[in-house]
């Protein structure tokens, strides 16, 4: 029994559960692969064969079988609906993945993105036929500039990491214009950074110099100054950082970076904490990507698509990649080439994630300026509420101090239990919750990073808190089995990930007859 | 605000629990001089109906592809997508879940990815595929980096048949990473000698088929020439439906096959989101970018799926990762996979035949117009015509008559001396009337010399 008196475990315990003939357990269904149930001659699409004609494929025609099974429509619907039911989703429950901002995804935004005037639009149509699309991109761009206080925005990056790449390329282009791209080849990155930061730097030939954080979880201007040198191109700093803290020395850090002739890249993954509270442009940031799929609620879709527009300071704006929107009012156009500018090149074909732009703009219009500020305040308040409600049981690496939109705990409190962060996370699954982000940031041992977002009601937060308290007391009270065996109520128990990596099976293959 | 459940009483109680006098106390770490102590310069919040009005008005300023005779391809293709696809991808459990980091409660997404990888591998004739990239152009750029890692060389040769924006993306990344990128001149006739451009420093040649101009290319001799010099063949496609009719990259000995998957399951969306397909040989997989779903068992021995080989990835390896990619195109990959499951082998082959038939029909009509030359001999659903007048102006005149007639090559390649070329695509969504209308209107425009 949990604090609300709801039984969450069958009274007889796991061992008495009877197997079923199908392997199904009521609504929890096993589902075969399409390669096991589909047939090469089955199809769920009625297409008439073309009238006979003279092929122009020449010697290029495909003769061999492809190996693609088909399903009729009812079979296909059932396959995917049954699969879907094995997924956790924000629509179904609190999803406190720190750093991922799993907030509510309004369906209005889905509806708007599917308007034929947006969805059924080819990227290379004559400009006269896409004025409304350019208007929408421009409107979103202006809103992002207003929110961030920056000078320009590159809209084309397709996700956060792609935005990082765009921002760092912009910096490299600006250095090249100064003749310093060959001498400034080092990027300062705190240990707490997302893995994408050092990976991005390495992609374009920059090396990484680590910057330590202070004991209180933030980077000091002194540490940055100590790492700055004539070979430094930029600092990549996440703010609010991955420990859920605002980098309170950020202005001094920006000043030091600029004084040393380097640029300030800000990882904007956590922008959800500060909308309407402060602006990166006022803090001295030169480039920052914005994850539209985090802050502006475009759905994560099981791993994308995202969108990562990059806002730029005045000194970097001239180097923004193609394309950009030019013109005003009723006569917007696209600059798709350099056209005499210093644009550094192109991040991807076409103009960016239009489908995400429509959703993000719908989200911004729905909230308005006040609503966005309120969303950030509620996100921060909710995270602090969770933090304050658990701090007496669980340990926090930086003590009992306020956080931004995510609350970070470590595993010191589990020290004498023999249990791990992973055990705790898996036990949350049995209680009907998606676990928080675990083992990230790497600088905190056994990290548990909880981001409730602004989308939860107080009742939802209270039940979550009571559940975590019950689990924590269970862990501290020696309830080992509840954790090491978990999850037992999920569609699957813990997976053998070692086997997956040692003997990789990355596609279905026809079983060889015994 | 309809999306925010907390009310004033909730907030007051929560602040009390936190021990903060007011909300701004929680933002105390923001330097005082840098706090935004005024409202954002954005309009107030809107109701659903207001947002709908505003955005519907913008959408109405565009000409939806389906509302006119439509013949534009060049890297994005308009196909009919069964209603089932969009219904299924909007299931909450697919739409609003995250990357499957907790496999016990993400088997739906993981099994879909495993099926997607198998479908992509089959379609491309390769051994393994990853769980998707952002789009075809970025998949192509990542394939070049992978070839560099595999060969320990840093020079890529790009065919003149590669989509110009794909070449731009590869050249941008290559330039930033101090690689050598050799771009062969745009090649409408598929007459370039790629083999001659391969030397002992070349890590890969990047060749598209059907190419940007619609030409089907035999990649087998190019693969042989590359392999003879220790280089790899990166095969690119932008129209995945073509693989239902033409030989696959795998059959033609490609080492890496990348392409745009938009045309199966996904709308045009003005250029994104799309889904990059990435496939290779099994022996190369540890150098591949992106996520991989693999099969394993759970503690009860039941077949299960999980993200695997993640030691290649940025969240584990950081600066030593094979790529920085994190979020990819999961939901677009799902749409691709559902559409391909609905089609099946038989449906895909028939869809491909319908596309080819439409394009052959249109090419035949153009061939009868005096002054218009169809340049492309072997093609799938897209080909290039030469017009006696500048193509860009013709396309604008066609648009004024309610026809989207294709891509003037000069739009993507303004200084290539190819101002009289139009790349034209015809898919199963074009009707015989559409095609007749296009040919007749073009003939009229050319007869009257464009004077209206």
Short mmCIF file of C-alpha atoms in Angstrom, two decimals, chain B:
data_model
loop_
_atom_site.label_atom_id
_atom_site.label_comp_id
_atom_site.label_asym_id
_atom_site.label_seq_id
_atom_site.Cartn_x
_atom_site.Cartn_y
_atom_site.Cartn_z
CA UNK B 1 -3.68 29.84 -19.48
CA UNK B 2 -5.20 26.57 -20.61
CA UNK B 3 -1.96 24.60 -20.59
CA UNK B 4 -0.94 25.52 -17.03
CA UNK B 5 -2.70 23.52 -14.30
CA UNK B 6 -1.41 25.41 -11.26
CA UNK B 7 -3.58 28.20 -9.85
CA UNK B 8 -2.73 31.01 -7.45
CA UNK B 9 -3.64 28.97 -4.38
CA UNK B 10 -1.47 26.07 -5.54
CA UNK B 11 1.44 28.37 -6.17
CA UNK B 12 1.12 29.96 -2.74
CA UNK B 13 1.08 26.56 -1.03
CA UNK B 14 4.02 25.36 -3.04
CA UNK B 15 6.07 28.47 -2.31
CA UNK B 16 5.34 27.92 1.37
CA UNK B 17 6.64 24.35 1.20
CA UNK B 18 9.74 25.56 -0.63
CA UNK B 19 10.21 28.31 1.93
CA UNK B 20 10.41 31.09 -0.65
CA UNK B 21 8.67 34.42 -0.01
CA UNK B 22 7.80 34.84 -3.68
CA UNK B 23 8.56 33.33 -7.05
CA UNK B 24 11.38 35.75 -7.76
CA UNK B 25 13.27 34.39 -4.76
CA UNK B 26 13.78 31.22 -6.83
CA UNK B 27 15.39 33.27 -9.59
CA UNK B 28 17.80 35.04 -7.24
CA UNK B 29 20.84 33.62 -9.02
CA UNK B 30 20.08 35.71 -12.10
CA UNK B 31 22.27 38.82 -11.74
CA UNK B 32 19.96 41.63 -10.62
CA UNK B 33 20.95 43.93 -13.46
CA UNK B 34 20.10 41.25 -15.99
CA UNK B 35 16.61 40.35 -14.80
CA UNK B 36 13.87 41.22 -17.25
CA UNK B 37 11.74 43.41 -15.05
CA UNK B 38 9.15 44.18 -17.69
CA UNK B 39 6.75 42.18 -19.83
CA UNK B 40 8.06 40.49 -22.94
CA UNK B 41 7.29 42.42 -26.08
CA UNK B 42 4.92 39.70 -27.29
CA UNK B 43 1.13 39.79 -27.65
CA UNK B 44 -1.08 38.33 -24.94
CA UNK B 45 -2.14 34.71 -24.98
CA UNK B 46 -4.71 33.56 -27.52
CA UNK B 47 -7.59 31.12 -27.31
CA UNK B 48 -7.66 28.12 -29.62
CA UNK B 49 -9.99 29.81 -32.02
CA UNK B 50 -7.76 32.88 -32.24
CA UNK B 51 -4.65 30.81 -32.92
CA UNK B 52 -6.54 28.86 -35.56
CA UNK B 53 -7.65 32.06 -37.26
CA UNK B 54 -4.19 33.54 -37.30
CA UNK B 55 -2.42 30.46 -38.61
CA UNK B 56 -5.14 29.48 -41.06
CA UNK B 57 -4.80 32.94 -42.57
CA UNK B 58 -1.08 32.37 -43.08
CA UNK B 59 -1.67 28.91 -44.53
CA UNK B 60 -4.18 30.38 -46.97
CA UNK B 61 -1.46 32.60 -48.44
CA UNK B 62 0.29 29.47 -49.73
CA UNK B 63 -0.61 27.34 -52.73
CA UNK B 64 -0.94 23.78 -51.44
CA UNK B 65 0.66 21.29 -53.79
CA UNK B 66 -2.48 19.20 -53.94
CA UNK B 67 -4.57 22.11 -55.21
CA UNK B 68 -2.79 22.46 -58.55
CA UNK B 69 -1.15 20.31 -61.25
CA UNK B 70 2.12 19.68 -59.48
CA UNK B 71 5.43 18.45 -60.95
CA UNK B 72 8.13 19.43 -58.49
CA UNK B 73 10.58 16.92 -57.01
CA UNK B 74 14.31 17.65 -56.71
CA UNK B 75 14.72 15.98 -53.35
CA UNK B 76 11.14 16.02 -51.97
CA UNK B 77 8.25 14.17 -53.53
CA UNK B 78 4.50 14.40 -53.28
CA UNK B 79 2.95 10.97 -52.83
CA UNK B 80 -0.37 9.83 -51.52
CA UNK B 81 -0.03 8.74 -47.90
CA UNK B 82 -2.79 6.43 -46.60
CA UNK B 83 -4.92 8.01 -43.86
CA UNK B 84 -3.94 5.17 -41.54
CA UNK B 85 -0.35 6.42 -41.35
CA UNK B 86 -1.14 9.81 -39.90
CA UNK B 87 -3.73 8.34 -37.56
CA UNK B 88 -1.29 5.83 -36.12
CA UNK B 89 1.63 8.21 -35.66
CA UNK B 90 -0.65 10.44 -33.60
CA UNK B 91 -1.18 7.71 -31.02
CA UNK B 92 -0.12 9.41 -27.79
CA UNK B 93 2.23 6.57 -26.96
CA UNK B 94 4.24 7.15 -30.15
CA UNK B 95 3.85 10.91 -30.46
CA UNK B 96 4.56 11.97 -26.89
CA UNK B 97 7.26 9.58 -25.76
CA UNK B 98 10.97 10.31 -25.57
CA UNK B 99 13.96 8.48 -27.00
CA UNK B 100 13.63 4.94 -25.57
CA UNK B 101 16.14 5.17 -22.74
CA UNK B 102 14.03 2.96 -20.43
CA UNK B 103 13.45 -0.08 -22.65
CA UNK B 104 11.05 -1.85 -20.26
CA UNK B 105 8.45 0.83 -21.00
CA UNK B 106 9.45 1.69 -24.57
CA UNK B 107 9.17 -1.63 -26.39
CA UNK B 108 6.69 -0.10 -28.83
CA UNK B 109 9.18 2.44 -30.15
CA UNK B 110 12.08 -0.01 -29.97
CA UNK B 111 10.32 -2.75 -31.94
CA UNK B 112 9.26 -0.18 -34.53
CA UNK B 113 12.89 0.94 -34.88
CA UNK B 114 14.05 -2.67 -35.24
CA UNK B 115 11.46 -3.21 -37.97
CA UNK B 116 12.37 0.12 -39.60
CA UNK B 117 16.06 -0.81 -39.65
CA UNK B 118 15.22 -4.14 -41.27
CA UNK B 119 12.99 -2.49 -43.87
CA UNK B 120 15.64 0.10 -44.75
CA UNK B 121 18.31 -2.58 -45.01
CA UNK B 122 16.09 -4.61 -47.36
CA UNK B 123 15.12 -1.62 -49.46
CA UNK B 124 18.72 -0.49 -49.93
CA UNK B 125 20.09 -4.01 -50.27
CA UNK B 126 22.47 -3.38 -47.38
CA UNK B 127 23.11 -5.47 -44.28
CA UNK B 128 22.25 -3.00 -41.53
CA UNK B 129 20.59 0.38 -41.15
CA UNK B 130 20.44 2.82 -38.26
CA UNK B 131 17.37 4.24 -36.54
CA UNK B 132 17.34 7.36 -38.81
CA UNK B 133 19.12 10.66 -39.38
CA UNK B 134 17.68 14.18 -39.69
CA UNK B 135 17.28 14.03 -43.45
CA UNK B 136 18.98 12.87 -46.64
CA UNK B 137 21.41 15.78 -46.85
CA UNK B 138 22.77 15.39 -43.33
CA UNK B 139 22.86 11.60 -43.70
CA UNK B 140 25.02 12.14 -46.77
CA UNK B 141 27.43 14.43 -44.91
CA UNK B 142 27.68 11.92 -42.04
CA UNK B 143 28.35 9.11 -44.53
CA UNK B 144 31.36 11.01 -45.80
CA UNK B 145 32.71 11.40 -42.26
CA UNK B 146 32.17 7.68 -41.68
CA UNK B 147 34.08 6.86 -44.88
CA UNK B 148 36.94 9.03 -43.60
CA UNK B 149 37.02 7.07 -40.35
CA UNK B 150 36.96 3.73 -42.16
CA UNK B 151 39.67 4.62 -44.70
CA UNK B 152 41.69 7.02 -42.55
CA UNK B 153 41.67 9.39 -45.52
CA UNK B 154 40.09 12.84 -45.75
CA UNK B 155 39.12 13.46 -49.36
CA UNK B 156 35.66 12.98 -50.81
CA UNK B 157 34.68 13.23 -54.46
CA UNK B 158 31.12 14.40 -55.06
CA UNK B 159 29.43 13.50 -58.32
CA UNK B 160 27.97 16.28 -60.44
CA UNK B 161 24.69 14.43 -60.22
CA UNK B 162 24.44 14.93 -56.46
CA UNK B 163 21.65 17.27 -55.32
CA UNK B 164 23.35 20.70 -55.16
CA UNK B 165 22.17 21.34 -51.62
CA UNK B 166 23.51 17.95 -50.51
CA UNK B 167 26.84 18.99 -52.00
CA UNK B 168 26.59 22.33 -50.19
CA UNK B 169 25.96 20.60 -46.86
CA UNK B 170 28.85 18.19 -47.37
CA UNK B 171 31.15 20.99 -48.48
CA UNK B 172 30.17 23.13 -45.49
CA UNK B 173 30.93 20.40 -42.98
CA UNK B 174 34.00 19.29 -44.91
CA UNK B 175 35.37 22.81 -45.03
CA UNK B 176 34.89 23.26 -41.31
CA UNK B 177 36.55 19.94 -40.56
CA UNK B 178 39.52 20.58 -42.87
CA UNK B 179 38.61 17.83 -45.26
CA UNK B 180 39.12 17.97 -48.98
CA UNK B 181 35.86 17.98 -50.91
CA UNK B 182 36.07 17.71 -54.69
CA UNK B 183 32.83 18.77 -56.39
CA UNK B 184 32.57 17.63 -59.98
CA UNK B 185 30.67 20.09 -62.21
CA UNK B 186 26.90 19.67 -62.43
CA UNK B 187 26.27 16.92 -64.92
CA UNK B 188 22.81 16.88 -66.52
CA UNK B 189 23.76 14.18 -69.02
CA UNK B 190 25.38 11.77 -66.54
CA UNK B 191 28.47 11.84 -68.71
CA UNK B 192 31.13 12.61 -66.08
CA UNK B 193 34.12 10.32 -65.61
CA UNK B 194 34.00 9.73 -61.89
CA UNK B 195 36.59 6.98 -61.91
CA UNK B 196 39.18 9.43 -63.22
CA UNK B 197 38.63 11.64 -60.18
CA UNK B 198 39.46 8.89 -57.68
CA UNK B 199 43.04 8.72 -56.45
CA UNK B 200 44.97 7.11 -53.61
CA UNK B 201 43.93 9.84 -51.18
CA UNK B 202 40.22 9.49 -51.90
CA UNK B 203 38.18 8.12 -49.03
CA UNK B 204 34.90 7.97 -50.91
CA UNK B 205 32.96 8.90 -54.00
CA UNK B 206 29.45 10.13 -53.46
CA UNK B 207 27.06 9.32 -56.29
CA UNK B 208 23.31 9.78 -56.44
CA UNK B 209 20.91 7.57 -58.43
CA UNK B 210 18.37 8.52 -59.62
CA UNK B 211 20.55 11.63 -59.71
CA UNK B 212 19.51 15.25 -59.27
CA UNK B 213 18.59 15.48 -62.96
CA UNK B 214 16.70 12.18 -62.87
CA UNK B 215 19.32 10.01 -64.54
CA UNK B 216 19.55 6.41 -63.40
CA UNK B 217 23.20 5.58 -62.97
CA UNK B 218 25.01 2.29 -62.95
CA UNK B 219 27.01 2.45 -59.72
CA UNK B 220 28.68 -0.90 -60.11
CA UNK B 221 31.65 0.25 -62.24
CA UNK B 222 32.07 3.28 -59.96
CA UNK B 223 32.19 0.98 -56.95
CA UNK B 224 34.80 -1.15 -58.67
CA UNK B 225 36.90 1.89 -59.53
CA UNK B 226 36.64 3.16 -55.95
CA UNK B 227 37.48 -0.18 -54.40
CA UNK B 228 40.50 -0.55 -56.69
CA UNK B 229 41.93 2.59 -55.07
CA UNK B 230 40.95 1.64 -51.54
CA UNK B 231 38.07 4.11 -51.53
CA UNK B 232 34.41 3.55 -50.68
CA UNK B 233 31.22 4.19 -52.61
CA UNK B 234 28.57 6.25 -50.85
CA UNK B 235 25.34 5.76 -52.80
CA UNK B 236 22.71 8.49 -52.38
CA UNK B 237 19.04 8.58 -53.29
CA UNK B 238 16.48 11.30 -52.69
CA UNK B 239 13.43 9.36 -53.91
CA UNK B 240 13.03 6.20 -51.82
CA UNK B 241 10.09 4.99 -53.92
CA UNK B 242 12.50 4.48 -56.80
CA UNK B 243 13.97 1.52 -54.93
CA UNK B 244 10.77 -0.36 -55.71
CA UNK B 245 11.74 -0.30 -59.38
CA UNK B 246 15.48 0.05 -59.74
CA UNK B 247 18.53 -1.87 -58.57
CA UNK B 248 19.49 -1.15 -55.00
CA UNK B 249 22.75 0.41 -53.82
CA UNK B 250 23.61 -2.91 -52.19
CA UNK B 251 23.23 -4.80 -55.47
CA UNK B 252 25.66 -2.31 -57.02
CA UNK B 253 28.33 -2.84 -54.33
CA UNK B 254 27.87 0.41 -52.40
CA UNK B 255 29.60 0.52 -49.02
CA UNK B 256 27.25 3.07 -47.48
CA UNK B 257 23.77 3.89 -48.75
CA UNK B 258 22.08 7.09 -47.60
CA UNK B 259 18.97 8.84 -48.70
CA UNK B 260 15.89 10.84 -48.01
CA UNK B 261 12.96 8.81 -46.71
CA UNK B 262 10.36 11.59 -46.89
CA UNK B 263 8.63 10.24 -49.94
CA UNK B 264 7.40 7.19 -48.04
CA UNK B 265 4.92 8.09 -45.31
CA UNK B 266 5.76 11.76 -44.88
CA UNK B 267 4.24 14.99 -46.16
CA UNK B 268 6.22 17.65 -48.02
CA UNK B 269 6.12 19.98 -44.99
CA UNK B 270 7.97 22.75 -46.84
CA UNK B 271 11.22 20.86 -46.37
CA UNK B 272 11.02 19.31 -42.92
CA UNK B 273 10.80 17.33 -40.80
CA UNK B 274 12.07 14.56 -43.04
CA UNK B 275 13.86 11.32 -42.29
CA UNK B 276 17.39 10.40 -43.29
CA UNK B 277 18.04 6.76 -44.15
CA UNK B 278 21.47 5.35 -43.38
CA UNK B 279 22.57 1.81 -44.23
CA UNK B 280 25.89 0.04 -44.51
CA UNK B 281 27.72 -3.26 -44.35
CA UNK B 282 27.72 -5.11 -41.03
CA UNK B 283 31.51 -4.91 -40.74
CA UNK B 284 31.30 -1.10 -40.75
CA UNK B 285 28.57 -0.72 -38.19
CA UNK B 286 30.76 0.33 -35.27
CA UNK B 287 31.76 3.43 -37.24
CA UNK B 288 28.16 4.33 -38.06
CA UNK B 289 26.53 7.46 -36.63
CA UNK B 290 23.19 7.55 -34.87
CA UNK B 291 21.07 5.22 -32.81
CA UNK B 292 20.78 1.50 -33.33
CA UNK B 293 18.05 -0.73 -31.92
CA UNK B 294 19.07 -4.33 -31.29
CA UNK B 295 17.47 -7.54 -30.14
CA UNK B 296 18.07 -9.10 -26.76
CA UNK B 297 16.12 -10.82 -23.97
CA UNK B 298 14.76 -9.63 -20.66
CA UNK B 299 15.24 -11.24 -17.25
CA UNK B 300 12.45 -13.70 -18.07
CA UNK B 301 14.07 -14.66 -21.37
CA UNK B 302 11.47 -12.91 -23.53
CA UNK B 303 12.56 -11.34 -26.82
CA UNK B 304 13.06 -7.61 -26.30
CA UNK B 305 14.63 -4.66 -28.05
CA UNK B 306 17.03 -2.05 -26.75
CA UNK B 307 19.26 0.78 -28.01
CA UNK B 308 22.67 -0.75 -28.41
CA UNK B 309 26.30 -0.17 -29.43
CA UNK B 310 25.94 3.17 -27.69
CA UNK B 311 29.66 3.34 -27.02
CA UNK B 312 29.77 5.00 -30.45
CA UNK B 313 27.55 7.79 -29.22
CA UNK B 314 28.07 11.26 -27.83
CA UNK B 315 26.45 10.66 -24.45
CA UNK B 316 29.04 7.97 -23.69
CA UNK B 317 32.08 8.83 -25.77
CA UNK B 318 31.75 12.62 -25.85
CA UNK B 319 34.46 14.06 -28.12
CA UNK B 320 35.40 10.60 -29.38
CA UNK B 321 31.87 9.84 -30.60
CA UNK B 322 31.15 8.91 -34.21
CA UNK B 323 28.69 11.80 -34.45
CA UNK B 324 27.05 14.44 -32.28
CA UNK B 325 23.55 13.35 -33.34
CA UNK B 326 21.12 12.80 -30.48
CA UNK B 327 17.49 13.50 -31.37
CA UNK B 328 16.88 12.10 -34.85
CA UNK B 329 13.64 11.58 -36.79
CA UNK B 330 11.85 8.89 -34.81
CA UNK B 331 8.28 9.83 -35.66
CA UNK B 332 9.05 10.29 -39.37
CA UNK B 333 10.77 6.90 -39.32
CA UNK B 334 7.59 5.47 -37.81
CA UNK B 335 5.52 7.03 -40.61
CA UNK B 336 7.95 5.60 -43.16
CA UNK B 337 7.74 2.18 -41.58
CA UNK B 338 3.94 2.12 -41.37
CA UNK B 339 3.53 3.24 -44.97
CA UNK B 340 6.02 0.64 -46.15
CA UNK B 341 4.23 -2.06 -44.13
CA UNK B 342 0.93 -1.04 -45.71
CA UNK B 343 2.49 -1.13 -49.16
CA UNK B 344 4.47 -4.32 -48.73
CA UNK B 345 6.65 -5.57 -51.53
CA UNK B 346 3.75 -5.89 -53.96
CA UNK B 347 2.38 -2.43 -53.20
CA UNK B 348 5.76 -0.73 -53.37
CA UNK B 349 6.49 -2.29 -56.76
CA UNK B 350 3.12 -1.20 -58.07
CA UNK B 351 3.50 2.32 -56.66
CA UNK B 352 6.91 2.54 -58.32
CA UNK B 353 5.46 1.34 -61.63
CA UNK B 354 2.72 3.98 -61.45
CA UNK B 355 5.29 6.68 -60.85
CA UNK B 356 7.45 5.53 -63.70
CA UNK B 357 4.44 5.34 -66.01
CA UNK B 358 3.37 8.89 -65.13
CA UNK B 359 6.84 10.26 -65.82
CA UNK B 360 7.18 8.34 -69.09
CA UNK B 361 3.81 9.74 -70.16
CA UNK B 362 4.82 13.30 -69.33
CA UNK B 363 8.21 12.98 -71.02
CA UNK B 364 6.44 11.73 -74.14
CA UNK B 365 4.18 14.79 -74.14
CA UNK B 366 7.16 17.14 -73.76
CA UNK B 367 8.97 15.36 -76.58
CA UNK B 368 6.20 16.51 -78.90
CA UNK B 369 6.66 20.23 -78.06
CA UNK B 370 8.88 22.01 -80.59
CA UNK B 371 11.97 23.45 -78.96
CA UNK B 372 11.74 21.33 -75.80
CA UNK B 373 14.31 18.55 -75.36
CA UNK B 374 14.03 15.76 -72.84
CA UNK B 375 17.65 15.26 -71.79
CA UNK B 376 17.27 12.22 -69.59
CA UNK B 377 17.40 8.80 -71.22
CA UNK B 378 17.01 6.33 -68.37
CA UNK B 379 14.88 7.70 -65.53
CA UNK B 380 12.38 6.76 -62.83
CA UNK B 381 9.83 9.48 -62.00
CA UNK B 382 11.90 12.56 -62.69
CA UNK B 383 13.78 13.91 -65.71
CA UNK B 384 15.27 17.12 -67.07
CA UNK B 385 14.07 19.18 -70.01
CA UNK B 386 15.85 21.94 -71.90
CA UNK B 387 13.65 24.87 -72.82
CA UNK B 388 14.26 27.52 -75.47
CA UNK B 389 13.71 30.28 -72.92
CA UNK B 390 15.12 30.82 -69.43
CA UNK B 391 13.61 28.19 -67.18
CA UNK B 392 13.07 30.37 -64.11
CA UNK B 393 10.80 32.77 -66.00
CA UNK B 394 8.87 29.88 -67.52
CA UNK B 395 8.28 28.34 -64.09
CA UNK B 396 6.96 31.69 -62.82
CA UNK B 397 4.66 32.01 -65.83
CA UNK B 398 3.41 28.49 -65.26
CA UNK B 399 2.79 29.32 -61.60
CA UNK B 400 0.77 32.35 -62.66
CA UNK B 401 -1.37 29.90 -64.66
CA UNK B 402 -1.81 27.63 -61.66
CA UNK B 403 0.78 24.98 -62.53
CA UNK B 404 3.84 24.11 -60.44
CA UNK B 405 6.01 22.89 -63.27
CA UNK B 406 9.23 21.72 -61.61
CA UNK B 407 12.53 23.19 -60.53
CA UNK B 408 14.53 25.60 -62.64
CA UNK B 409 18.07 24.32 -62.10
CA UNK B 410 19.26 27.91 -61.81
CA UNK B 411 17.43 28.27 -58.48
CA UNK B 412 19.84 25.88 -56.77
CA UNK B 413 22.78 26.49 -59.13
CA UNK B 414 22.58 30.15 -60.16
CA UNK B 415 25.94 30.39 -61.88
CA UNK B 416 26.28 27.01 -63.54
CA UNK B 417 25.23 28.04 -67.04
CA UNK B 418 22.22 25.75 -66.82
CA UNK B 419 19.55 28.43 -66.95
CA UNK B 420 17.53 26.60 -69.59
CA UNK B 421 16.98 23.39 -67.62
CA UNK B 422 13.93 22.30 -65.64
CA UNK B 423 13.89 19.21 -63.45
CA UNK B 424 10.40 17.74 -63.68
CA UNK B 425 8.85 15.00 -61.53
CA UNK B 426 5.59 13.14 -62.02
CA UNK B 427 4.28 10.88 -59.27
CA UNK B 428 1.13 8.80 -58.91
CA UNK B 429 -0.62 11.92 -57.58
CA UNK B 430 -0.59 13.52 -61.04
CA UNK B 431 -3.57 12.74 -63.26
CA UNK B 432 -3.50 12.39 -67.05
CA UNK B 433 -5.40 15.70 -67.13
CA UNK B 434 -2.72 17.37 -65.03
CA UNK B 435 -0.03 16.14 -67.37
CA UNK B 436 -1.96 17.17 -70.49
CA UNK B 437 -2.61 20.57 -68.99
CA UNK B 438 1.07 21.07 -68.19
CA UNK B 439 2.26 20.09 -71.67
CA UNK B 440 -0.36 22.22 -73.40
CA UNK B 441 0.32 25.26 -71.25
CA UNK B 442 4.06 24.97 -71.75
CA UNK B 443 3.58 24.68 -75.50
CA UNK B 444 1.37 27.80 -75.45
CA UNK B 445 3.86 29.79 -73.40
CA UNK B 446 6.65 28.91 -75.76
CA UNK B 447 4.52 29.73 -78.83
CA UNK B 448 3.56 33.16 -77.56
CA UNK B 449 7.08 33.90 -76.41
CA UNK B 450 5.88 34.41 -72.90
CA UNK B 451 3.87 37.54 -73.67
CA UNK B 452 0.63 37.57 -71.78
#
